[in-house]
């Protein structure tokens, strides 16, 4: 009897310790802020506090999947990131999702793995349907509806997931066409995840957010994507974003980079700094392109570094040296 009683004490003590261990776990971005929503132009957390998300985007997830490992994502988190974006090319070229049955399976599998890693790291996680060379998202709307229906049924109870339904409409795609697309894709997500935050790309590579004015989407918790690459648009972001904020449109910078073409060597670090400051001042969330070592101006990791996490200054490109400290948001 005595033995049984002392065993019970040990079990109870262990249970207490286990509860303490769980309660004492370091908070993650998602456990700290919980489910997000959009209030006016601002992303707010479960307590209604404004939140600024900051983080890195993968390169195309089928191209550089190795940088979406848990330690890499935790490395960005330890520098202050609270967000990670998984970019999955929808293209029918580059081995993208719509290219073939293999492209579809491979893209979705690598995306799922990256999303799981990011959630494990406690990060807000963007599932990005990366429209680029396919220009007009309407052309593959059925595939997108099917994809987002599947993803949102899998992740319906995950407060960390954010859906980005079309990276960069371009060519002669108009905002009206994006609306026609969004009116089919958003309900497919909302039927599973009724309040999820959804990002919607805008014409001209998501630079032309102004085309949304007067024609907002008729849903809550929607944000419009603004993308910007420094050195080419001469600080136009200030007037564009001032206008959108003043007129009440919620904006999310779901991709931006330093310089635009792969290797111009024309890195506008000053404009990058100004952009980071503007976004901090107005609590705009942002994602930087990209976390990989491809030989391109906007890659964060140097081409001669083979580390997949644990980077030091020597591993970072000029862009990486600007972006990594800015992840702290200070
Ligand atoms: C670029 C990649 C490059 C790749 C190309 C494919 O960096 O390696 O060859 O895509 O066409 C974007 C896009 C993003 C681009 C990036 C840089 O969202 O996919 O990645 N960019 O060109 N919009 C503006 C710039």
Coordinates of C-alpha atoms and ligand atoms in Angstrom, one line a residue:
X1 CA 0.0 0.0 0.0
X2 CA 2.8 2.3 1.0
X3 CA 4.6 1.5 -2.2
X4 CA 1.5 2.2 -4.3
X5 CA 1.1 5.5 -2.5
X6 CA 4.6 6.7 -3.1
X7 CA 4.4 5.6 -6.7
X8 CA 1.3 7.9 -7.0
X9 CA 3.3 10.8 -5.6
X10 CA 6.1 10.2 -8.1
X11 CA 3.5 10.1 -10.9
X12 CA 1.8 13.3 -9.6
X13 CA 5.1 15.1 -9.3
X14 CA 6.1 14.1 -12.8
X15 CA 2.8 15.2 -14.2
X16 CA 3.3 18.6 -12.4
X17 CA 6.8 18.9 -13.8
X18 CA 5.5 18.0 -17.3
X19 CA 2.8 20.7 -17.1
X20 CA 5.4 23.1 -15.9
X21 CA 7.7 22.2 -18.7
X22 CA 5.0 22.8 -21.3
X23 CA 3.8 26.0 -19.7
X24 CA 7.4 27.1 -19.4
X25 CA 8.2 26.6 -23.1
X26 CA 9.5 29.7 -24.8
X27 CA 6.7 31.4 -26.6
X28 CA 6.8 31.3 -30.4
X29 CA 5.4 34.0 -32.8
X30 CA 2.2 32.0 -33.3
X31 CA 1.7 31.1 -29.6
X32 CA 2.3 34.7 -28.7
X33 CA 0.0 36.3 -31.2
X34 CA -2.5 33.6 -32.1
X35 CA -5.1 34.0 -34.7
X36 CA -4.6 37.2 -36.8
X37 CA -7.2 39.4 -38.4
X38 CA -7.4 42.6 -40.4
X39 CA -8.8 45.7 -38.7
X40 CA -9.0 48.7 -41.0
X41 CA -5.6 48.7 -42.7
X42 CA -3.8 46.9 -39.9
X43 CA -3.0 43.3 -39.2
X44 CA -3.8 42.7 -35.5
X45 CA -3.3 39.7 -33.2
X46 CA -5.7 37.7 -31.1
X47 CA -5.6 40.5 -28.4
X48 CA -6.3 43.2 -31.0
X49 CA -2.7 44.5 -30.9
X50 CA -1.2 45.6 -34.2
X51 CA 1.4 43.2 -35.4
X52 CA 4.1 43.5 -38.0
X53 CA 5.2 40.2 -39.6
X54 CA 8.7 40.1 -41.0
X55 CA 10.5 37.2 -42.6
X56 CA 12.2 35.5 -45.6
X57 CA 10.7 33.9 -48.6
X58 CA 12.0 30.7 -50.0
X59 CA 13.2 30.9 -53.6
X60 CA 10.9 28.6 -55.7
X61 CA 10.4 25.7 -53.3
X62 CA 11.2 23.1 -56.0
X63 CA 14.5 25.0 -56.8
X64 CA 16.0 25.5 -53.3
X65 CA 14.0 23.3 -50.9
X66 CA 17.0 22.7 -48.7
X67 CA 16.8 26.3 -47.3
X68 CA 13.4 25.5 -45.8
X69 CA 14.8 23.2 -43.1
X70 CA 13.8 23.8 -39.5
X71 CA 17.1 25.0 -38.4
X72 CA 17.2 27.6 -41.2
X73 CA 13.8 28.8 -40.3
X74 CA 14.7 29.0 -36.6
X75 CA 17.8 30.9 -37.5
X76 CA 15.7 33.6 -39.1
X77 CA 13.4 33.5 -36.0
X78 CA 16.3 34.0 -33.7
X79 CA 17.1 37.2 -35.6
X80 CA 13.6 38.4 -35.0
X81 CA 11.6 37.0 -37.9
X82 CA 8.1 35.8 -37.1
X83 CA 7.1 34.8 -40.7
X84 CA 8.2 32.4 -43.4
X85 CA 6.9 32.3 -47.0
X86 CA 6.8 29.2 -49.1
X87 CA 6.8 30.1 -52.7
X88 CA 5.5 27.4 -55.0
X89 CA 5.6 28.3 -58.7
X90 CA 2.3 27.6 -60.3
X91 CA 4.0 27.9 -63.7
X92 CA 3.7 25.3 -66.4
X93 CA 7.4 25.9 -66.9
X94 CA 10.3 25.5 -64.5
X95 CA 8.8 22.2 -63.1
X96 CA 6.0 24.1 -61.6
X97 CA 2.7 22.8 -60.2
X98 CA 0.8 23.0 -63.4
X99 CA 3.5 21.6 -65.6
X100 CA 2.7 17.9 -65.2
X101 CA 1.5 15.3 -62.8
X102 CA 5.1 15.0 -61.5
X103 CA 5.4 18.8 -61.2
X104 CA 2.1 18.9 -59.2
X105 CA 3.1 16.1 -56.8
X106 CA 6.7 17.2 -56.4
X107 CA 5.7 20.9 -55.8
X108 CA 3.0 20.1 -53.4
X109 CA 5.1 17.6 -51.4
X110 CA 8.0 20.1 -51.1
X111 CA 5.6 22.9 -50.1
X112 CA 4.0 20.7 -47.5
X113 CA 7.3 19.8 -46.0
X114 CA 8.4 23.4 -45.8
X115 CA 5.1 24.5 -44.3
X116 CA 5.3 21.7 -41.7
X117 CA 8.9 22.9 -40.8
X118 CA 7.8 26.5 -40.5
X119 CA 4.8 25.6 -38.3
X120 CA 7.1 23.5 -36.2
X121 CA 9.3 26.6 -35.7
X122 CA 6.2 28.4 -34.5
X123 CA 6.2 30.8 -37.4
X124 CA 3.4 32.5 -39.4
X125 CA 3.6 30.7 -42.7
X126 CA 2.5 31.9 -46.1
X127 CA 1.3 29.4 -48.7
X128 CA 2.1 31.2 -51.9
X129 CA 0.6 30.2 -55.3
X130 CA 3.5 31.7 -57.2
X131 CA 2.0 33.1 -60.5
X132 CA 4.8 34.5 -62.6
X133 CA 5.5 33.4 -66.1
X134 CA 1.9 32.2 -66.3
X135 CA 1.0 35.9 -66.0
X136 CA -2.8 35.6 -65.6
X137 CA -4.1 33.5 -62.6
X138 CA -7.5 33.1 -64.3
X139 CA -5.9 30.7 -66.9
X140 CA -5.4 28.1 -64.2
X141 CA -8.2 29.0 -61.8
X142 CA -9.6 25.4 -61.5
X143 CA -6.2 24.1 -60.5
X144 CA -5.9 26.9 -57.9
X145 CA -9.4 26.3 -56.5
X146 CA -8.5 22.6 -56.1
X147 CA -5.1 23.4 -54.5
X148 CA -6.5 25.9 -52.0
X149 CA -9.4 23.7 -51.1
X150 CA -7.0 21.0 -50.2
X151 CA -4.6 23.2 -48.3
X152 CA -7.3 25.0 -46.3
X153 CA -8.9 21.7 -45.4
X154 CA -5.6 20.4 -44.1
X155 CA -4.7 23.6 -42.3
X156 CA -8.1 24.8 -41.3
X157 CA -7.3 24.8 -37.5
X158 CA -3.9 26.3 -37.8
X159 CA -3.8 30.0 -36.7
X160 CA -0.3 30.4 -38.3
X161 CA -1.4 29.8 -42.0
X162 CA -1.8 32.7 -44.4
X163 CA -2.9 32.1 -48.0
X164 CA -1.4 34.1 -50.9
X165 CA -3.6 33.3 -53.9
X166 CA -1.6 34.8 -56.7
X167 CA 1.9 36.1 -56.3
X168 CA 2.3 38.5 -59.3
X169 CA -0.4 38.8 -62.0
X170 CA 1.4 40.5 -64.9
X171 CA 1.3 41.0 -68.7
X172 CA -2.0 42.6 -69.5
X173 CA -3.9 41.0 -66.5
X174 CA -6.3 43.6 -65.1
X175 CA -7.5 44.0 -61.5
X176 CA -11.0 43.0 -62.8
X177 CA -9.6 39.7 -63.9
X178 CA -7.9 39.2 -60.6
X179 CA -11.2 39.9 -58.9
X180 CA -12.9 37.3 -61.1
X181 CA -10.2 34.8 -60.1
X182 CA -10.3 35.8 -56.4
X183 CA -14.1 35.4 -56.3
X184 CA -13.6 31.7 -57.1
X185 CA -10.6 31.0 -55.0
X186 CA -11.4 32.9 -51.8
X187 CA -14.8 31.0 -51.2
X188 CA -12.9 27.7 -51.6
X189 CA -10.6 28.7 -48.7
X190 CA -13.3 30.3 -46.6
X191 CA -15.5 27.2 -46.7
X192 CA -12.8 25.4 -44.7
X193 CA -11.0 28.3 -42.9
X194 CA -13.7 31.0 -42.5
X195 CA -11.5 33.7 -41.0
X196 CA -8.1 33.0 -42.5
X197 CA -6.0 36.0 -43.6
X198 CA -5.8 36.0 -47.4
X199 CA -3.3 38.0 -49.6
X200 CA -4.3 38.9 -53.1
X201 CA -1.7 39.8 -55.7
X202 CA -2.3 42.9 -57.9
X203 CA -1.5 43.8 -61.5
X204 CA 1.9 44.6 -62.9
X205 CA 3.8 42.2 -60.7
X206 CA 1.9 43.3 -57.6
X207 CA 3.3 46.8 -58.0
X208 CA 0.0 48.3 -59.2
X209 CA -2.0 48.2 -55.9
X210 CA -3.5 51.5 -56.9
X211 CA -5.7 49.6 -59.4
X212 CA -7.6 48.2 -56.5
X213 CA -9.0 51.6 -55.5
X214 CA -12.8 51.7 -55.8
X215 CA -13.0 47.9 -56.3
X216 CA -12.2 46.2 -53.1
X217 CA -13.0 42.5 -52.6
X218 CA -16.2 41.9 -50.6
X219 CA -14.6 39.8 -47.8
X220 CA -13.1 40.4 -44.4
X221 CA -9.5 39.6 -43.6
X222 CA -8.2 40.4 -47.1
X223 CA -4.9 42.2 -47.7
X224 CA -3.6 43.4 -51.1
X225 CA -0.1 42.5 -52.0
X226 CA 2.5 45.2 -52.9
X227 CA 5.8 44.0 -54.3
X228 CA 8.8 46.2 -54.7
X229 CA 12.4 45.8 -55.9
X230 CA 14.8 48.6 -55.0
X231 CA 16.6 50.7 -57.5
X232 CA 14.0 50.8 -60.3
X233 CA 11.0 52.7 -59.2
X234 CA 12.6 55.7 -57.6
X235 CA 11.0 55.7 -54.1
X236 CA 7.4 55.6 -55.7
X237 CA 6.5 53.3 -52.8
X238 CA 6.0 56.3 -50.6
X239 CA 3.2 57.9 -52.5
X240 CA 1.6 54.7 -53.5
X241 CA 1.5 53.3 -50.0
X242 CA 0.6 56.7 -48.4
X243 CA -2.4 56.8 -50.8
X244 CA -3.5 53.2 -50.1
X245 CA -3.3 53.7 -46.3
X246 CA -5.1 57.0 -46.4
X247 CA -7.9 55.4 -48.4
X248 CA -8.2 52.5 -46.0
X249 CA -6.8 49.6 -48.1
X250 CA -4.9 46.9 -46.1
X251 CA -1.5 46.3 -47.7
X252 CA 0.9 43.4 -47.2
X253 CA 4.4 43.4 -48.7
X254 CA 4.5 39.7 -49.5
X255 CA 7.7 40.0 -51.5
X256 CA 10.4 42.6 -51.9
X257 CA 14.0 42.6 -52.8
X258 CA 17.1 44.6 -53.2
X259 CA 17.7 45.1 -57.0
X260 CA 15.5 43.5 -59.6
X261 CA 17.4 41.5 -62.2
X262 CA 19.5 38.6 -61.2
X263 CA 22.9 40.2 -61.4
X264 CA 22.8 43.8 -62.3
X265 CA 25.2 44.7 -59.4
X266 CA 22.9 47.7 -59.1
X267 CA 21.9 47.1 -55.5
X268 CA 20.0 50.1 -54.1
X269 CA 20.7 49.5 -50.4
X270 CA 19.7 53.1 -49.5
X271 CA 16.2 52.6 -50.9
X272 CA 16.1 49.3 -49.2
X273 CA 16.8 51.0 -45.9
X274 CA 14.2 53.7 -46.5
X275 CA 11.6 51.0 -47.4
X276 CA 12.4 49.0 -44.2
X277 CA 12.0 52.2 -42.2
X278 CA 8.7 53.1 -43.9
X279 CA 7.3 49.6 -43.2
X280 CA 8.4 49.7 -39.6
X281 CA 6.8 53.1 -39.1
X282 CA 3.5 52.0 -40.5
X283 CA 3.6 48.5 -39.2
X284 CA 3.4 47.0 -42.7
X285 CA 4.3 43.3 -42.8
X286 CA 7.0 42.2 -45.2
X287 CA 8.7 39.2 -46.8
X288 CA 12.1 39.4 -48.4
X289 CA 13.2 37.5 -51.6
X290 CA 15.0 35.2 -51.0
X291 CA 16.6 32.7 -48.6
X292 CA 19.0 30.8 -50.8
X293 CA 22.5 31.1 -52.2
X294 CA 21.7 31.4 -55.9
X295 CA 24.1 33.8 -57.6
X296 CA 21.6 36.7 -57.7
X297 CA 21.8 40.1 -56.1
X298 CA 18.8 39.5 -53.9
X299 CA 19.8 36.2 -52.4
X300 CA 20.6 36.5 -48.7
X301 CA 23.3 33.8 -48.7
X302 CA 26.5 34.1 -50.6
X303 CA 27.0 31.6 -53.5
X304 CA 30.2 30.3 -52.0
X305 CA 28.6 29.5 -48.6
X306 CA 27.3 25.9 -48.3
X307 CA 25.7 26.4 -44.9
X308 CA 22.0 25.7 -44.6
X309 CA 21.7 27.5 -41.2
X310 CA 23.9 29.0 -38.5
X311 CA 25.0 31.8 -40.9
X312 CA 27.4 34.5 -39.8
X313 CA 28.1 37.8 -41.5
X314 CA 30.7 36.1 -43.8
X315 CA 27.9 33.9 -45.3
X316 CA 25.7 36.8 -46.1
X317 CA 25.5 38.8 -49.3
X318 CA 25.2 42.6 -49.3
X319 CA 21.4 42.1 -49.4
X320 CA 21.5 39.6 -46.6
X321 CA 23.6 42.0 -44.5
X322 CA 20.8 44.6 -44.9
X323 CA 17.9 42.2 -44.4
X324 CA 18.9 39.9 -41.6
X325 CA 19.3 42.6 -39.0
X326 CA 16.1 44.2 -40.1
X327 CA 14.2 41.0 -39.3
X328 CA 14.3 42.2 -35.7
X329 CA 12.0 45.1 -36.6
X330 CA 13.8 47.6 -34.5
Ligands
LIG1 C1 13.2 34.9 -59.9 C2 14.3 34.1 -59.4 C3 15.2 33.6 -60.5 C4 14.3 32.8 -61.5 C5 13.1 33.6 -61.9 C6 12.1 32.8 -62.7 O1 15.1 34.9 -58.5 O2 16.2 32.8 -60.0 O3 15.1 32.5 -62.6 O4 12.4 34.1 -60.8 O5 11.5 33.5 -63.6 C7 9.7 38.5 -58.7 C8 9.1 37.1 -58.6 C9 10.2 36.1 -58.3 C10 11.5 36.4 -59.1 C11 12.0 37.7 -58.5 C12 13.3 38.1 -59.1 O6 8.0 37.0 -57.7 O7 9.7 34.8 -58.7 O8 12.4 35.3 -58.8 N1 11.0 38.7 -58.7 O9 13.3 38.3 -60.4 N2 9.0 39.6 -58.9 C13 9.9 40.6 -59.0 C14 11.2 40.1 -58.9

